[in-house]
Amino acid sequence: MEQDDPAEALTELRERRPGPLELLQVAAGSGLAVYAMWALLLQPGFRRVPLRLQVPYVGASARQVEHVLSLLRGRPGKTVDLGSGDGRIVLAAHRCGLCPAVGYELNPWLVGLARLRAWRAGCAGSVRYHREDLWKVSLRDCYNVSVFLAPSVLPLLEDKLQAELPAGARVVSGRFPLPTWQPVAVVGEGLDRVWAYDIHRGGPAGQAVPGPGSASILGTPSSQSG
Ligand SMILES: C[S@@+](CC[C@H](N)C(=O)[O-])C[C@H]1O[C@@H](n2cnc3c(N)ncnc32)[C@H](O)[C@@H]1O
């Protein structure tokens, strides 16, 4: 029967329960939309990266950024964020006086977004974002390194950091600690927690360092191998 009254038609539509086929269509449609989003926005750049080294984008929380800076503020030398996402850590590092501040990020959309944010903040000429694979970047001149990556890649990252970082460098790792290194300081709680590691001649070492009030400074020096 034809529905002439739009109000009646609407009521009928509201009361009608979707059948299994409709539910299946909705599920397939949503799945496709999520896949399209992933393929278009998140996947670019990762095609040549082995699956086990792919780390998805999750932005650091405001508190996490604060903790990273509390462990790096005042330090000289080049600061880098490995996997810089939308550039928030690099921008904040530059704003607190860390210079130069550089981000390396594989996803071209995120590199573009980071540059846009820097431009909007009036810092376009002062911070740098490179579309590069962090595993191929040389860290030999980096004294302040920020990472917020998946636990699965951290053992390999330890090897790279240990092989390349100069003595005097500091690494801060957000949310997940480096698996075998001894931190010199830990700041924050839960998801916002950040660990700091210092590189001494011959590799990373956990030594007491002066730090910000909120930091728990771990006082037991314990050298790592390497
Ligand atoms: C968890 S997010 C952290 C983003 C940012 N550092 C922050 O704290 O807001 C990890 C980032 O690393 C990037 N990434 C993953 N593997 C990479 C690689 N091999 N080279 C460069 N960037 C990578 C991802 O695209 C993602 O943006």
Coordinates of N, CA and C and ligand atoms in Angstrom, one line a residue:
M1 N 0.8 -1.2 0.0 CA 0.0 0.0 0.0 C 0.9 1.3 0.0
E2 N 0.4 2.3 -0.7 CA 1.3 3.5 -0.8 C 1.1 4.4 0.4
Q3 N 2.2 5.0 0.9 CA 2.1 5.9 2.0 C 2.1 7.3 1.5
D4 N 0.9 8.0 1.8 CA 0.8 9.3 1.3 C 1.2 10.3 2.4
D5 N 1.0 9.9 3.7 CA 1.2 10.8 4.8 C 2.7 10.6 5.2
P6 N 3.5 11.6 5.1 CA 5.0 11.5 5.5 C 5.2 11.1 6.9
A7 N 4.3 11.6 7.8 CA 4.4 11.3 9.3 C 4.2 9.9 9.5
E8 N 3.2 9.3 8.8 CA 2.9 7.8 9.0 C 4.1 7.0 8.4
A9 N 4.6 7.5 7.3 CA 5.7 6.7 6.7 C 6.9 6.7 7.6
L10 N 7.1 7.9 8.3 CA 8.3 8.0 9.2 C 8.1 7.1 10.4
T11 N 6.9 7.0 10.9 CA 6.6 6.2 12.1 C 6.8 4.7 11.7
E12 N 6.3 4.3 10.5 CA 6.5 3.0 10.0 C 8.0 2.6 9.9
L13 N 8.7 3.6 9.4 CA 10.2 3.4 9.2 C 10.9 3.2 10.5
R14 N 10.5 4.0 11.5 CA 11.1 3.9 12.8 C 10.8 2.6 13.5
E15 N 9.6 2.0 13.3 CA 9.2 0.8 14.0 C 9.8 -0.4 13.3
R16 N 10.1 -0.3 12.0 CA 10.6 -1.5 11.3 C 12.0 -1.9 11.8
R17 N 12.1 -3.2 12.1 CA 13.4 -3.7 12.5 C 14.2 -4.1 11.3
P18 N 15.5 -3.8 11.2 CA 16.3 -4.2 10.1 C 16.5 -5.7 10.0
G19 N 16.4 -6.2 8.8 CA 16.6 -7.7 8.6 C 18.0 -8.0 8.6
P20 N 18.3 -9.3 8.6 CA 19.7 -9.8 8.6 C 20.5 -9.2 7.4
L21 N 19.9 -9.2 6.2 CA 20.6 -8.7 5.0 C 21.0 -7.2 5.2
E22 N 20.0 -6.5 5.7 CA 20.3 -5.0 5.9 C 21.5 -4.9 6.9
L23 N 21.4 -5.7 8.0 CA 22.5 -5.6 9.0 C 23.8 -5.9 8.4
L24 N 23.8 -6.9 7.5 CA 25.0 -7.4 6.9 C 25.6 -6.2 6.0
Q25 N 24.6 -5.6 5.3 CA 25.0 -4.5 4.4 C 25.7 -3.3 5.2
V26 N 25.1 -3.0 6.4 CA 25.6 -1.9 7.2 C 27.0 -2.3 7.7
A27 N 27.1 -3.6 8.1 CA 28.4 -4.0 8.6 C 29.5 -4.0 7.5
A28 N 29.1 -4.5 6.3 CA 30.1 -4.4 5.2 C 30.4 -3.0 4.8
G29 N 29.4 -2.1 4.8 CA 29.6 -0.7 4.5 C 30.6 -0.1 5.5
S30 N 30.4 -0.3 6.8 CA 31.2 0.3 7.8 C 32.6 -0.2 7.7
G31 N 32.7 -1.6 7.4 CA 34.1 -2.2 7.3 C 34.8 -1.6 6.1
L32 N 34.1 -1.4 5.1 CA 34.7 -0.8 3.8 C 35.2 0.7 4.1
A33 N 34.3 1.4 4.8 CA 34.7 2.8 5.1 C 35.9 2.9 6.0
V34 N 36.0 2.0 7.0 CA 37.2 1.9 7.9 C 38.4 1.6 7.1
Y35 N 38.3 0.6 6.2 CA 39.4 0.1 5.4 C 39.9 1.3 4.4
A36 N 38.9 2.0 3.8 CA 39.2 3.1 2.9 C 40.0 4.2 3.7
M37 N 39.5 4.5 4.9 CA 40.1 5.5 5.7 C 41.5 5.1 6.0
W38 N 41.7 3.8 6.4 CA 43.0 3.3 6.8 C 44.0 3.3 5.5
A39 N 43.4 2.9 4.4 CA 44.3 2.8 3.2 C 44.6 4.2 2.7
L40 N 43.7 5.1 2.8 CA 44.0 6.5 2.3 C 44.8 7.3 3.2
L41 N 44.4 7.3 4.5 CA 45.0 8.2 5.4 C 46.2 7.6 6.3
L42 N 46.1 6.4 6.6 CA 47.1 5.8 7.6 C 48.1 5.0 6.9
Q43 N 47.7 4.2 5.9 CA 48.6 3.3 5.3 C 49.7 3.9 4.4
P44 N 49.5 5.1 3.8 CA 50.5 5.6 2.9 C 51.8 5.8 3.6
G45 N 52.9 5.4 2.9 CA 54.2 5.5 3.6 C 54.7 4.2 4.2
F46 N 53.7 3.3 4.5 CA 54.1 2.1 5.2 C 54.3 0.9 4.3
R47 N 54.0 1.1 3.0 CA 54.0 0.0 2.0 C 55.4 -0.8 2.0
R48 N 56.4 0.0 2.2 CA 57.7 -0.7 2.2 C 58.3 -1.0 3.6
V49 N 57.4 -0.8 4.6 CA 57.9 -1.1 6.0 C 57.3 -2.5 6.4
P50 N 58.2 -3.4 6.8 CA 57.7 -4.8 7.2 C 56.6 -4.6 8.3
L51 N 55.6 -5.5 8.2 CA 54.4 -5.5 9.0 C 54.8 -5.3 10.5
R52 N 55.8 -6.1 10.9 CA 56.1 -6.1 12.4 C 56.7 -4.7 12.9
L53 N 57.1 -3.9 11.9 CA 57.6 -2.6 12.3 C 56.6 -1.4 12.1
Q54 N 55.4 -1.8 11.7 CA 54.4 -0.7 11.4 C 53.8 -0.3 12.8
V55 N 53.8 1.0 13.0 CA 53.2 1.5 14.3 C 52.1 2.5 13.9
P56 N 50.9 2.3 14.4 CA 49.8 3.2 14.1 C 50.0 4.5 14.7
Y57 N 49.2 5.5 14.2 CA 49.3 6.9 14.8 C 48.4 7.0 16.0
V58 N 48.9 7.4 17.1 CA 48.1 7.8 18.3 C 48.9 9.0 18.8
G59 N 48.2 10.1 18.9 CA 48.8 11.4 19.3 C 49.1 11.3 20.8
A60 N 50.3 11.9 21.2 CA 50.6 12.0 22.7 C 49.6 12.8 23.4
S61 N 49.2 12.5 24.6 CA 48.3 13.3 25.4 C 49.1 14.6 25.8
A62 N 48.3 15.7 26.2 CA 48.9 16.9 26.6 C 49.8 16.7 27.8
R63 N 49.4 15.8 28.7 CA 50.2 15.6 29.8 C 51.5 14.8 29.5
Q64 N 51.4 13.9 28.5 CA 52.6 13.2 28.0 C 53.6 14.1 27.4
V65 N 53.1 15.1 26.6 CA 54.0 16.1 26.0 C 54.7 16.9 27.1
E66 N 53.9 17.3 28.1 CA 54.4 18.0 29.2 C 55.6 17.2 29.9
H67 N 55.4 15.9 30.1 CA 56.4 15.1 30.7 C 57.6 14.9 29.9
V68 N 57.4 14.8 28.6 CA 58.6 14.7 27.7 C 59.4 15.9 27.8
L69 N 58.7 17.1 27.8 CA 59.5 18.4 27.9 C 60.2 18.5 29.2
S70 N 59.5 18.1 30.3 CA 60.1 18.2 31.6 C 61.4 17.5 31.7
L71 N 61.6 16.4 30.8 CA 62.8 15.7 30.9 C 63.9 16.1 29.8
L72 N 63.5 17.0 29.0 CA 64.4 17.5 27.9 C 64.7 19.0 28.1
R73 N 63.8 19.7 28.7 CA 64.0 21.2 28.8 C 65.4 21.6 29.2
G74 N 65.9 22.6 28.5 CA 67.2 23.2 28.8 C 68.4 22.4 28.2
R75 N 68.2 21.3 27.6 CA 69.3 20.5 27.1 C 69.7 21.1 25.7
P76 N 71.0 21.1 25.5 CA 71.5 21.6 24.2 C 71.4 20.5 23.1
G77 N 71.6 20.9 21.9 CA 71.7 19.9 20.8 C 70.4 19.7 20.1
K78 N 70.5 18.9 19.0 CA 69.4 18.6 18.1 C 68.4 17.7 18.8
T79 N 67.1 18.1 18.7 CA 66.0 17.3 19.3 C 65.2 16.7 18.2
V80 N 64.9 15.4 18.3 CA 64.1 14.7 17.2 C 63.0 13.9 17.8
D81 N 61.9 13.9 17.1 CA 60.8 13.0 17.5 C 60.8 11.9 16.4
L82 N 61.0 10.7 16.8 CA 61.0 9.6 15.8 C 59.6 9.0 15.6
G83 N 59.0 9.3 14.5 CA 57.6 9.0 14.3 C 56.8 10.2 14.9
S84 N 56.9 11.3 14.2 CA 56.4 12.6 14.8 C 54.9 12.9 14.7
G85 N 54.2 12.0 14.0 CA 52.8 12.2 13.9 C 52.4 13.5 13.4
D86 N 51.5 14.2 14.1 CA 51.0 15.5 13.7 C 52.0 16.6 14.2
G87 N 53.1 16.3 14.7 CA 54.2 17.2 15.0 C 54.1 17.9 16.4
R88 N 53.2 17.4 17.2 CA 52.9 18.2 18.5 C 54.1 18.2 19.4
I89 N 54.9 17.1 19.5 CA 56.1 17.1 20.4 C 57.2 18.0 19.8
V90 N 57.4 18.0 18.5 CA 58.4 18.8 17.9 C 58.0 20.3 18.1
L91 N 56.8 20.7 17.9 CA 56.4 22.1 18.1 C 56.5 22.5 19.5
A92 N 56.1 21.6 20.4 CA 56.2 22.0 21.9 C 57.7 22.1 22.3
A93 N 58.5 21.2 21.7 CA 60.0 21.3 22.0 C 60.6 22.6 21.6
H94 N 60.2 23.0 20.3 CA 60.7 24.3 19.8 C 60.2 25.4 20.7
R95 N 59.0 25.4 21.1 CA 58.4 26.4 22.0 C 59.1 26.5 23.3
C96 N 59.6 25.4 23.8 CA 60.3 25.5 25.1 C 61.8 25.7 24.9
G97 N 62.2 26.0 23.7 CA 63.6 26.4 23.5 C 64.6 25.4 23.0
L98 N 64.1 24.2 22.7 CA 65.0 23.1 22.2 C 65.2 23.4 20.7
C99 N 66.4 23.5 20.3 CA 66.7 24.0 18.9 C 68.0 23.3 18.4
P100 N 67.9 22.7 17.2 CA 66.8 22.6 16.3 C 65.9 21.5 16.7
A101 N 64.6 21.6 16.4 CA 63.6 20.5 16.7 C 63.1 20.0 15.3
V102 N 63.2 18.6 15.2 CA 63.0 18.0 13.9 C 62.1 16.8 14.1
G103 N 61.1 16.6 13.2 CA 60.3 15.4 13.3 C 60.5 14.5 12.1
Y104 N 60.6 13.2 12.3 CA 60.6 12.2 11.2 C 59.3 11.4 11.2
E105 N 58.7 11.4 10.1 CA 57.3 10.7 10.0 C 57.1 10.1 8.6
L106 N 56.6 8.9 8.6 CA 56.4 8.2 7.3 C 55.1 8.6 6.6
N107 N 54.1 8.9 7.4 CA 52.8 9.2 6.8 C 52.7 10.6 6.2
P108 N 52.6 10.7 4.9 CA 52.6 12.1 4.3 C 51.5 13.0 4.8
W109 N 50.4 12.4 5.1 CA 49.3 13.3 5.6 C 49.6 13.9 6.9
L110 N 50.3 13.1 7.8 CA 50.6 13.6 9.1 C 51.8 14.6 8.9
V111 N 52.7 14.4 8.0 CA 53.8 15.4 7.8 C 53.1 16.7 7.3
G112 N 52.2 16.6 6.4 CA 51.5 17.8 5.9 C 50.7 18.5 7.1
L113 N 50.1 17.7 7.9 CA 49.3 18.3 9.0 C 50.3 19.0 10.0
A114 N 51.4 18.4 10.3 CA 52.4 18.9 11.2 C 52.9 20.3 10.6
R115 N 53.2 20.3 9.3 CA 53.7 21.6 8.7 C 52.6 22.6 8.8
L116 N 51.4 22.2 8.6 CA 50.3 23.2 8.7 C 50.1 23.8 10.1
R117 N 50.2 22.9 11.1 CA 50.1 23.3 12.5 C 51.3 24.3 12.8
A118 N 52.5 24.0 12.3 CA 53.6 24.8 12.6 C 53.4 26.2 11.9
W119 N 52.9 26.2 10.7 CA 52.7 27.4 10.0 C 51.6 28.3 10.8
R120 N 50.6 27.6 11.2 CA 49.5 28.3 12.0 C 50.0 28.9 13.3
A121 N 51.0 28.2 13.8 CA 51.6 28.7 15.1 C 52.7 29.7 14.9
G122 N 53.0 30.0 13.6 CA 54.0 31.0 13.3 C 55.4 30.5 13.4
C123 N 55.6 29.1 13.4 CA 56.9 28.5 13.6 C 57.3 27.8 12.3
A124 N 56.7 28.1 11.2 CA 57.0 27.3 10.0 C 58.5 27.2 9.7
G125 N 59.2 28.3 9.8 CA 60.6 28.3 9.4 C 61.5 27.8 10.5
S126 N 61.0 27.5 11.7 CA 61.8 27.1 12.8 C 61.8 25.6 13.1
V127 N 60.8 24.9 12.8 CA 60.8 23.5 13.0 C 60.8 22.8 11.7
R128 N 61.3 21.5 11.7 CA 61.4 20.8 10.4 C 60.7 19.5 10.6
Y129 N 59.9 19.1 9.6 CA 59.3 17.8 9.5 C 59.7 17.1 8.2
H130 N 60.3 15.9 8.3 CA 60.7 15.2 7.2 C 59.9 13.9 7.0
R131 N 59.5 13.7 5.8 CA 58.9 12.4 5.5 C 59.9 11.3 5.3
E132 N 60.3 10.7 6.4 CA 61.4 9.7 6.3 C 61.1 8.5 7.2
D133 N 61.6 7.4 6.9 CA 61.5 6.2 7.7 C 62.5 6.3 8.8
L134 N 62.0 6.3 10.0 CA 62.9 6.5 11.2 C 64.0 5.4 11.3
W135 N 63.8 4.3 10.7 CA 64.8 3.2 10.7 C 66.0 3.6 9.8
K136 N 65.8 4.5 8.9 CA 66.9 4.8 7.9 C 67.5 6.2 8.3
V137 N 67.0 6.9 9.3 CA 67.6 8.2 9.6 C 68.8 8.0 10.5
S138 N 69.9 8.7 10.2 CA 71.0 8.6 11.1 C 70.8 9.5 12.4
L139 N 71.1 8.9 13.5 CA 70.9 9.7 14.8 C 72.2 10.2 15.4
R140 N 73.3 10.2 14.6 CA 74.6 10.4 15.1 C 74.8 11.9 15.7
D141 N 73.9 12.8 15.2 CA 74.0 14.2 15.7 C 72.8 14.5 16.6
C142 N 72.1 13.5 17.1 CA 70.9 13.8 17.9 C 71.2 13.7 19.4
Y143 N 70.9 14.7 20.1 CA 71.2 14.7 21.6 C 69.9 14.5 22.4
N144 N 68.8 14.8 21.8 CA 67.5 14.7 22.5 C 66.6 13.9 21.6
V145 N 66.2 12.7 22.0 CA 65.4 11.9 21.2 C 64.1 11.5 21.9
S146 N 62.9 11.8 21.2 CA 61.7 11.4 21.8 C 61.1 10.3 21.0
V147 N 60.6 9.3 21.6 CA 59.9 8.2 20.9 C 58.6 7.9 21.6
F148 N 57.6 7.6 20.8 CA 56.3 7.1 21.3 C 55.9 6.0 20.3
L149 N 56.4 4.8 20.5 CA 56.2 3.8 19.5 C 55.6 2.5 20.1
A150 N 55.3 1.5 19.4 CA 54.7 0.3 19.9 C 55.8 -0.6 20.6
P151 N 55.4 -1.3 21.7 CA 56.4 -2.1 22.4 C 57.1 -3.1 21.4
S152 N 56.4 -3.6 20.4 CA 56.9 -4.6 19.5 C 58.2 -4.1 18.8
V153 N 58.4 -2.8 18.6 CA 59.5 -2.3 17.8 C 60.6 -1.8 18.8
L154 N 60.4 -1.8 20.1 CA 61.3 -1.1 21.0 C 62.6 -1.9 21.1
P155 N 62.6 -3.3 21.1 CA 63.9 -4.0 21.2 C 64.8 -3.6 20.0
L156 N 64.3 -3.5 18.8 CA 65.1 -3.1 17.6 C 65.5 -1.7 17.7
L157 N 64.6 -0.8 18.3 CA 65.0 0.6 18.4 C 66.2 0.7 19.4
E158 N 66.1 -0.1 20.5 CA 67.3 0.0 21.4 C 68.6 -0.2 20.7
D159 N 68.6 -1.2 19.8 CA 69.9 -1.5 19.1 C 70.3 -0.3 18.2
K160 N 69.3 0.3 17.5 CA 69.6 1.5 16.7 C 70.1 2.6 17.5
L161 N 69.4 2.9 18.6 CA 69.8 4.0 19.5 C 71.2 3.8 20.0
Q162 N 71.5 2.6 20.5 CA 72.8 2.3 21.1 C 73.9 2.4 20.1
A163 N 73.6 2.0 18.8 CA 74.6 2.0 17.8 C 75.0 3.4 17.3
E164 N 74.0 4.3 17.3 CA 74.1 5.6 16.7 C 74.2 6.8 17.6
L165 N 73.6 6.8 18.7 CA 73.5 8.0 19.5 C 74.9 8.4 20.1
P166 N 75.2 9.7 20.1 CA 76.5 10.1 20.7 C 76.4 10.1 22.2
A167 N 77.6 10.1 22.9 CA 77.6 10.2 24.3 C 77.0 11.5 24.7
G168 N 76.2 11.5 25.8 CA 75.6 12.8 26.2 C 74.1 12.9 25.7
A169 N 73.7 12.0 24.9 CA 72.4 12.0 24.4 C 71.4 11.5 25.4
R170 N 70.1 12.0 25.3 CA 69.1 11.5 26.2 C 67.9 11.0 25.3
V171 N 67.4 9.9 25.7 CA 66.2 9.3 25.0 C 65.0 9.4 26.0
V172 N 63.9 9.9 25.5 CA 62.7 9.8 26.3 C 61.6 9.0 25.6
S173 N 61.1 8.0 26.3 CA 60.1 7.1 25.7 C 58.7 7.3 26.3
G174 N 57.7 7.6 25.5 CA 56.4 7.8 26.1 C 55.6 6.5 26.1
R175 N 54.8 6.4 27.1 CA 53.9 5.3 27.4 C 54.5 3.9 27.6
F176 N 55.5 3.5 26.8 CA 56.2 2.2 26.9 C 57.6 2.4 27.2
P177 N 58.2 1.7 28.2 CA 59.6 1.9 28.5 C 60.5 1.1 27.5
L178 N 61.7 1.4 27.3 CA 62.6 0.6 26.5 C 62.8 -0.7 27.3
P179 N 62.8 -1.8 26.6 CA 62.7 -3.1 27.3 C 63.9 -3.5 28.2
T180 N 65.1 -3.1 27.8 CA 66.2 -3.6 28.6 C 67.1 -2.5 29.2
W181 N 66.8 -1.3 28.8 CA 67.7 -0.2 29.4 C 67.1 0.2 30.8
Q182 N 68.1 0.8 31.5 CA 67.7 1.3 32.9 C 67.4 2.8 32.8
P183 N 66.2 3.2 33.2 CA 65.9 4.6 33.1 C 66.6 5.4 34.2
V184 N 66.9 6.7 33.8 CA 67.5 7.6 34.9 C 66.3 8.4 35.5
A185 N 65.2 8.5 34.9 CA 64.1 9.2 35.5 C 62.8 8.7 34.9
V186 N 61.7 8.7 35.7 CA 60.4 8.4 35.2 C 59.4 9.4 35.7
V187 N 58.6 9.9 34.8 CA 57.7 11.0 35.2 C 56.3 10.5 34.8
G188 N 55.3 10.9 35.6 CA 53.9 10.6 35.2 C 53.4 9.2 35.6
E189 N 52.1 9.1 35.3 CA 51.4 7.8 35.7 C 50.7 7.3 34.5
G190 N 50.4 6.0 34.5 CA 49.6 5.3 33.6 C 50.0 5.6 32.1
L191 N 49.0 6.0 31.3 CA 49.2 6.2 29.9 C 50.1 7.4 29.6
D192 N 50.2 8.3 30.6 CA 51.0 9.5 30.3 C 52.5 9.3 30.8
R193 N 52.8 8.2 31.3 CA 54.2 8.0 31.8 C 55.3 8.1 30.8
V194 N 56.4 8.7 31.2 CA 57.5 8.8 30.3 C 58.8 8.4 31.0
W195 N 59.7 7.7 30.3 CA 60.9 7.2 30.8 C 62.1 7.9 30.1
A196 N 63.1 8.3 30.9 CA 64.3 8.9 30.3 C 65.5 8.0 30.5
Y197 N 66.4 8.0 29.4 CA 67.6 7.2 29.4 C 68.7 8.1 28.9
D198 N 69.9 8.0 29.6 CA 71.0 8.7 29.2 C 72.1 7.9 28.5
I199 N 72.7 8.4 27.5 CA 73.7 7.6 26.8 C 75.1 8.1 27.3
H200 N 75.9 7.2 27.8 CA 77.2 7.5 28.2 C 78.2 6.9 27.2
R201 N 79.4 7.3 27.4 CA 80.4 6.6 26.5 C 80.3 5.1 26.6
G202 N 80.1 4.5 25.5 CA 80.0 3.0 25.5 C 78.5 2.5 25.7
G203 N 77.6 3.4 25.6 CA 76.2 2.9 25.6 C 75.3 3.6 26.7
P204 N 74.1 3.1 26.8 CA 73.2 3.8 27.8 C 73.5 3.4 29.2
A205 N 73.3 4.3 30.1 CA 73.5 4.0 31.5 C 72.5 4.7 32.4
G206 N 72.1 4.0 33.4 CA 71.1 4.6 34.3 C 71.8 5.2 35.5
Q207 N 72.0 6.5 35.4 CA 72.6 7.2 36.5 C 71.7 8.3 37.0
A208 N 71.8 8.7 38.3 CA 71.0 9.7 38.8 C 71.3 11.0 38.2
V209 N 70.3 11.8 37.7 CA 70.5 13.1 37.2 C 69.6 14.0 37.8
P210 N 70.0 15.3 37.9 CA 69.0 16.3 38.5 C 67.8 16.4 37.5
G211 N 66.7 16.5 38.0 CA 65.5 16.5 37.2 C 64.4 17.4 37.8
P212 N 63.3 17.5 37.1 CA 62.2 18.3 37.5 C 61.5 17.7 38.8
G213 N 60.8 18.6 39.6 CA 60.3 18.1 40.8 C 59.4 16.9 40.7
S214 N 58.6 16.8 39.6 CA 57.6 15.8 39.5 C 58.3 14.4 39.1
A215 N 59.6 14.5 38.7 CA 60.2 13.3 38.2 C 60.6 12.4 39.4
S216 N 60.4 11.1 39.2 CA 61.0 10.2 40.1 C 62.4 9.8 39.6
I217 N 63.5 10.3 40.3 CA 64.8 10.0 39.8 C 65.3 8.7 40.3
L218 N 65.7 7.8 39.5 CA 66.1 6.5 39.9 C 67.6 6.6 40.2
G219 N 68.0 6.3 41.5 CA 69.3 6.6 41.9 C 70.3 5.5 41.8
T220 N 69.9 4.3 41.3 CA 70.9 3.2 41.3 C 71.5 3.2 39.9
P221 N 72.8 3.6 39.8 CA 73.5 3.6 38.5 C 73.6 2.1 38.1
S222 N 73.3 1.8 36.9 CA 73.5 0.4 36.4 C 73.8 0.5 34.9
S223 N 75.0 0.3 34.6 CA 75.4 0.3 33.2 C 74.8 -0.8 32.4
Q224 N 74.5 -0.5 31.1 CA 74.1 -1.5 30.2 C 75.3 -2.0 29.4
S225 N 75.1 -3.2 28.8 CA 76.2 -3.7 28.0 C 76.2 -2.9 26.7
G226 N 77.3 -2.9 26.1 CA 77.5 -2.3 24.8 C 78.3 -1.0 25.0
Ligands
LIG1 C1 52.1 6.5 18.4 S1 52.4 7.6 17.1 C2 53.2 8.9 18.0 C3 53.1 10.3 17.3 C4 53.8 11.4 18.0 N1 55.2 11.1 18.2 C5 53.2 11.9 19.2 O1 53.7 11.5 20.3 O2 52.1 12.5 19.2 C6 53.6 6.8 16.2 C7 54.0 7.5 14.9 O3 55.1 6.9 14.3 C8 54.9 6.9 12.9 N2 55.8 5.9 12.4 C9 55.7 4.5 12.5 N3 56.7 3.9 11.9 C10 57.4 4.8 11.3 C11 58.6 4.8 10.6 N4 59.2 3.6 10.3 N5 59.2 5.9 10.2 C12 58.6 7.1 10.5 N6 57.5 7.2 11.2 C13 56.9 6.1 11.6 C14 53.4 6.6 12.7 O4 53.0 7.0 11.5 C15 52.8 7.5 13.9 O5 52.5 8.7 13.4

